[in-house]
Tab-separated table of N, CA and C in Angstrom:
chain	number	residue	atom	x	y	z
A	1	MET	N	-13.263	115.452	69.018
A	1	MET	CA	-11.879	114.771	67.849
A	1	MET	C	-11.212	116.249	67.938
A	2	THR	N	-10.650	116.279	67.732
A	2	THR	CA	-9.001	117.148	68.272
A	2	THR	C	-9.246	117.641	67.160
A	3	THR	N	-8.964	119.239	66.655
A	3	THR	CA	-8.273	120.225	66.273
A	3	THR	C	-6.813	120.968	66.515
A	4	SER	N	-6.097	121.142	65.203
A	4	SER	CA	-5.406	121.751	65.713
A	4	SER	C	-4.965	123.518	65.292
A	5	GLU	N	-6.635	123.346	65.070
A	5	GLU	CA	-7.430	125.711	63.720
A	5	GLU	C	-7.525	125.801	65.381
A	6	ASN	N	-7.647	126.816	64.990
A	6	ASN	CA	-7.703	127.893	65.901
A	6	ASN	C	-9.241	128.046	65.763
A	7	LYS	N	-10.224	126.991	65.110
A	7	LYS	CA	-11.782	127.229	64.203
A	7	LYS	C	-12.473	126.734	65.974
A	8	ALA	N	-11.103	125.652	66.133
A	8	ALA	CA	-12.679	125.465	67.723
A	8	ALA	C	-13.585	125.959	68.644
A	9	ALA	N	-14.577	125.357	68.519
A	9	ALA	CA	-14.548	125.516	69.690
A	9	ALA	C	-14.778	126.414	71.184
A	10	LEU	N	-13.660	124.973	71.030
A	10	LEU	CA	-13.564	125.335	72.821
A	10	LEU	C	-11.982	124.487	72.982
A	11	THR	N	-11.103	125.084	73.725
A	11	THR	CA	-10.272	124.391	74.651
A	11	THR	C	-10.223	123.301	75.801
A	12	VAL	N	-9.849	122.145	74.929
A	12	VAL	CA	-9.637	121.284	76.751
A	12	VAL	C	-8.271	122.072	77.050
A	13	TYR	N	-8.208	122.267	78.132
A	13	TYR	CA	-6.778	121.439	79.221
A	13	TYR	C	-6.947	120.297	79.890
A	14	SER	N	-6.486	120.542	79.942
A	14	SER	CA	-6.143	118.368	80.944
A	14	SER	C	-4.863	117.812	81.127
A	15	THR	N	-4.915	116.531	81.346
A	15	THR	CA	-3.596	116.038	81.649
A	15	THR	C	-3.697	114.671	80.707
A	16	THR	N	-2.857	113.836	81.120
A	16	THR	CA	-3.023	112.338	80.234
A	16	THR	C	-4.026	111.514	81.515
A	17	TRP	N	-2.992	112.101	82.245
A	17	TRP	CA	-3.466	110.787	84.114
A	17	TRP	C	-4.535	110.770	83.678
A	18	CYS	N	-5.289	112.621	83.472
A	18	CYS	CA	-6.871	112.473	83.607
A	18	CYS	C	-7.773	111.817	83.468
A	19	GLY	N	-9.030	111.011	84.309
A	19	GLY	CA	-10.054	110.281	84.317
A	19	GLY	C	-11.472	110.791	84.020
A	20	TYR	N	-11.471	112.115	84.414
A	20	TYR	CA	-12.113	113.175	83.762
A	20	TYR	C	-11.682	113.976	82.618
A	21	CYS	N	-10.404	114.297	82.309
A	21	CYS	CA	-11.060	115.036	81.054
A	21	CYS	C	-10.860	113.538	79.979
A	22	ARG	N	-10.629	112.244	79.999
A	22	ARG	CA	-11.446	111.801	79.046
A	22	ARG	C	-12.047	110.588	78.309
A	23	ARG	N	-12.962	111.055	79.823
A	23	ARG	CA	-14.804	110.596	79.815
A	23	ARG	C	-15.311	111.803	79.265
A	24	LEU	N	-15.022	113.723	79.681
A	24	LEU	CA	-15.356	114.674	79.146
A	24	LEU	C	-14.658	114.811	77.464
A	25	LYS	N	-13.337	114.310	77.130
A	25	LYS	CA	-13.447	114.465	75.419
A	25	LYS	C	-13.776	113.348	74.745
A	26	THR	N	-14.570	112.012	74.835
A	26	THR	CA	-15.242	110.530	75.046
A	26	THR	C	-16.116	111.317	74.690
A	27	GLN	N	-16.760	112.228	75.764
A	27	GLN	CA	-18.267	112.863	75.306
A	27	GLN	C	-17.878	114.332	73.602
A	28	LEU	N	-16.970	114.404	73.983
A	28	LEU	CA	-17.095	115.382	73.180
A	28	LEU	C	-16.905	114.810	71.615
A	29	ASP	N	-16.293	114.121	71.546
A	29	ASP	CA	-15.703	113.497	70.000
A	29	ASP	C	-17.607	112.870	69.641
A	30	GLU	N	-17.758	112.284	71.000
A	30	GLU	CA	-19.716	111.413	70.114
A	30	GLU	C	-20.229	112.083	70.121
A	31	ALA	N	-19.997	113.116	70.241
A	31	ALA	CA	-20.950	114.126	70.383
A	31	ALA	C	-20.686	115.399	69.202
A	32	GLY	N	-20.109	114.931	68.579
A	32	GLY	CA	-18.983	115.313	67.133
A	32	GLY	C	-18.663	117.083	67.247
A	33	ILE	N	-17.483	117.355	68.683
A	33	ILE	CA	-17.727	118.801	68.868
A	33	ILE	C	-16.308	118.796	68.976
A	34	GLU	N	-15.864	119.491	68.131
A	34	GLU	CA	-14.549	120.108	68.533
A	34	GLU	C	-13.654	120.954	68.888
A	35	TYR	N	-12.843	120.157	69.247
A	35	TYR	CA	-11.842	120.968	70.740
A	35	TYR	C	-10.199	120.962	70.201
A	36	LYS	N	-9.209	121.830	71.029
A	36	LYS	CA	-7.890	122.196	71.207
A	36	LYS	C	-7.891	121.651	72.330
A	37	GLU	N	-6.539	120.682	71.996
A	37	GLU	CA	-6.655	119.858	73.623
A	37	GLU	C	-5.337	120.782	74.398
A	38	ILE	N	-4.836	120.323	74.765
A	38	ILE	CA	-3.097	121.611	75.573
A	38	ILE	C	-3.394	120.067	76.851
A	39	ASP	N	-2.385	120.153	76.846
A	39	ASP	CA	-1.925	118.730	77.841
A	39	ASP	C	-1.113	119.984	78.913
A	40	ILE	N	-1.080	120.677	80.105
A	40	ILE	CA	-1.306	121.323	81.060
A	40	ILE	C	0.617	120.847	81.580
A	41	GLU	N	0.387	119.890	81.674
A	41	GLU	CA	2.295	119.348	81.691
A	41	GLU	C	2.836	119.756	81.395
A	42	LYS	N	2.912	119.619	80.132
A	42	LYS	CA	3.494	120.281	78.543
A	42	LYS	C	3.454	121.691	78.503
A	43	ASP	N	2.853	122.223	78.875
A	43	ASP	CA	2.749	123.767	78.906
A	43	ASP	C	2.821	124.628	79.866
A	44	PRO	N	4.291	125.314	80.628
A	44	PRO	CA	3.715	125.766	81.585
A	44	PRO	C	2.671	126.791	81.338
A	45	ALA	N	2.663	127.760	80.442
A	45	ALA	CA	1.907	129.159	80.514
A	45	ALA	C	0.287	128.405	80.547
A	46	SER	N	0.031	127.303	79.956
A	46	SER	CA	-1.260	127.067	80.283
A	46	SER	C	-0.779	126.434	81.502
A	47	ALA	N	-0.579	125.941	81.890
A	47	ALA	CA	-0.678	125.437	83.413
A	47	ALA	C	-1.053	127.143	84.611
A	48	GLU	N	-0.360	127.992	84.370
A	48	GLU	CA	-0.320	129.364	84.859
A	48	GLU	C	-1.878	129.585	84.413
A	49	PHE	N	-2.195	129.343	83.166
A	49	PHE	CA	-3.583	130.197	82.362
A	49	PHE	C	-4.580	129.399	83.798
A	50	VAL	N	-4.437	127.920	83.180
A	50	VAL	CA	-5.342	126.824	84.720
A	50	VAL	C	-6.065	127.845	85.625
A	51	GLY	N	-4.028	127.540	86.761
A	51	GLY	CA	-4.001	128.070	87.634
A	51	GLY	C	-4.655	129.459	88.421
A	52	SER	N	-4.715	130.613	86.985
A	52	SER	CA	-5.214	131.978	87.117
A	52	SER	C	-6.854	131.676	87.106
A	53	VAL	N	-7.304	131.065	86.315
A	53	VAL	CA	-9.058	130.823	86.347
A	53	VAL	C	-9.648	129.624	87.677
A	54	ASN	N	-8.793	129.293	88.116
A	54	ASN	CA	-9.406	128.471	89.363
A	54	ASN	C	-8.738	128.083	90.194
A	55	GLY	N	-8.684	129.616	91.198
A	55	GLY	CA	-8.046	130.055	92.414
A	55	GLY	C	-6.988	129.341	92.443
A	56	GLY	N	-6.461	129.502	91.988
A	56	GLY	CA	-4.736	129.289	91.726
A	56	GLY	C	-4.046	127.829	91.451
A	57	ASN	N	-5.176	127.118	92.240
A	57	ASN	CA	-5.492	125.215	91.785
A	57	ASN	C	-5.303	124.759	90.069
A	58	HIS	N	-4.565	123.604	89.831
A	58	HIS	CA	-3.986	123.471	87.897
A	58	HIS	C	-5.577	122.534	87.908
A	59	ILE	N	-6.356	122.522	88.330
A	59	ILE	CA	-7.930	120.966	88.137
A	59	ILE	C	-8.601	121.369	87.142
A	60	VAL	N	-8.236	120.402	86.564
A	60	VAL	CA	-8.569	119.942	84.799
A	60	VAL	C	-9.736	118.641	84.828
A	61	PRO	N	-10.715	118.724	83.896
A	61	PRO	CA	-10.704	119.329	82.007
A	61	PRO	C	-11.051	120.711	83.084
A	62	THR	N	-9.809	121.587	82.351
A	62	THR	CA	-11.095	123.598	82.431
A	62	THR	C	-11.035	123.319	81.192
A	63	VAL	N	-11.701	124.570	80.743
A	63	VAL	CA	-13.037	124.462	78.820
A	63	VAL	C	-12.903	126.099	78.845
A	64	LEU	N	-12.428	126.594	78.186
A	64	LEU	CA	-12.077	128.006	77.160
A	64	LEU	C	-12.801	127.938	76.330
A	65	PHE	N	-13.985	128.725	76.143
A	65	PHE	CA	-14.463	129.056	75.334
A	65	PHE	C	-14.400	130.428	73.646
A	66	ALA	N	-14.794	130.179	73.413
A	66	ALA	CA	-14.338	130.961	72.303
A	66	ALA	C	-15.007	132.653	72.684
A	67	ASP	N	-15.394	132.992	73.123
A	67	ASP	CA	-15.921	133.999	74.179
A	67	ASP	C	-14.804	134.172	74.877
A	68	GLY	N	-14.322	133.217	75.563
A	68	GLY	CA	-12.907	133.977	76.581
A	68	GLY	C	-13.720	133.081	77.305
A	69	THR	N	-14.833	133.016	77.587
A	69	THR	CA	-15.132	132.266	79.661
A	69	THR	C	-14.336	130.892	79.964
A	70	THR	N	-14.614	130.592	81.658
A	70	THR	CA	-14.519	128.773	81.437
A	70	THR	C	-14.899	128.170	82.647
A	71	ALA	N	-14.452	126.850	82.434
A	71	ALA	CA	-15.370	126.075	82.902
A	71	ALA	C	-14.686	125.165	83.262
A	72	THR	N	-15.136	124.659	84.753
A	72	THR	CA	-14.027	123.537	85.125
A	72	THR	C	-14.728	122.267	85.420
A	73	ASN	N	-14.374	121.457	85.020
A	73	ASN	CA	-14.706	120.279	85.088
A	73	ASN	C	-16.201	120.030	84.750
A	74	PRO	N	-16.204	120.345	83.746
A	74	PRO	CA	-18.861	120.434	82.920
A	74	PRO	C	-18.844	119.280	82.331
A	75	SER	N	-19.403	118.990	82.404
A	75	SER	CA	-20.921	118.254	81.922
A	75	SER	C	-20.600	117.972	80.425
A	76	LEU	N	-21.110	117.443	80.178
A	76	LEU	CA	-21.043	117.649	78.199
A	76	LEU	C	-22.619	118.398	78.265
A	77	ALA	N	-23.309	118.126	78.737
A	77	ALA	CA	-24.885	118.772	78.853
A	77	ALA	C	-24.613	120.537	78.936
A	78	ALA	N	-23.121	120.931	79.893
A	78	ALA	CA	-22.985	122.259	80.622
A	78	ALA	C	-22.199	122.864	78.879
A	79	VAL	N	-21.438	122.235	78.636
A	79	VAL	CA	-20.736	122.468	77.017
A	79	VAL	C	-21.757	122.769	76.057
A	80	LYS	N	-23.376	122.090	75.864
A	80	LYS	CA	-23.691	122.501	75.218
A	80	LYS	C	-24.278	123.834	74.863
A	81	SER	N	-24.647	123.683	76.139
A	81	SER	CA	-25.543	124.708	76.635
A	81	SER	C	-24.487	126.289	76.557
A	82	ALA	N	-24.171	126.080	76.602
A	82	ALA	CA	-23.091	127.238	76.804
A	82	ALA	C	-21.895	127.810	75.110
A	83	LEU	N	-22.492	126.510	73.629
A	83	LEU	CA	-22.249	126.720	72.410
A	83	LEU	C	-23.590	126.297	72.306
A	84	SER	N	-24.413	126.414	72.933
A	84	SER	CA	-25.962	126.816	71.580
A	84	SER	C	-26.509	125.474	71.166
A	85	LEU	N	-25.953	124.528	71.452
A	85	LEU	CA	-26.272	123.315	70.959
A	85	LEU	C	-27.519	122.767	71.282
């Protein structure tokens, strides 16, 4: 369930064509975990951020947690663990 509020527990950086992104978003939706989604192909600053946390590579999905940590292509279990769920 995407949210436009800044209160989302995490931000998912994605693209429209990314199968791994679709899978993660579906799993987050099914688990009831709110997130903000940003398409890095429509937001150059977000693409730059994703590259900065992935050694210059624009790898999606990249997840940014509220505490400032990131995860690249995480499993749902890894997201839940990071959120202490």
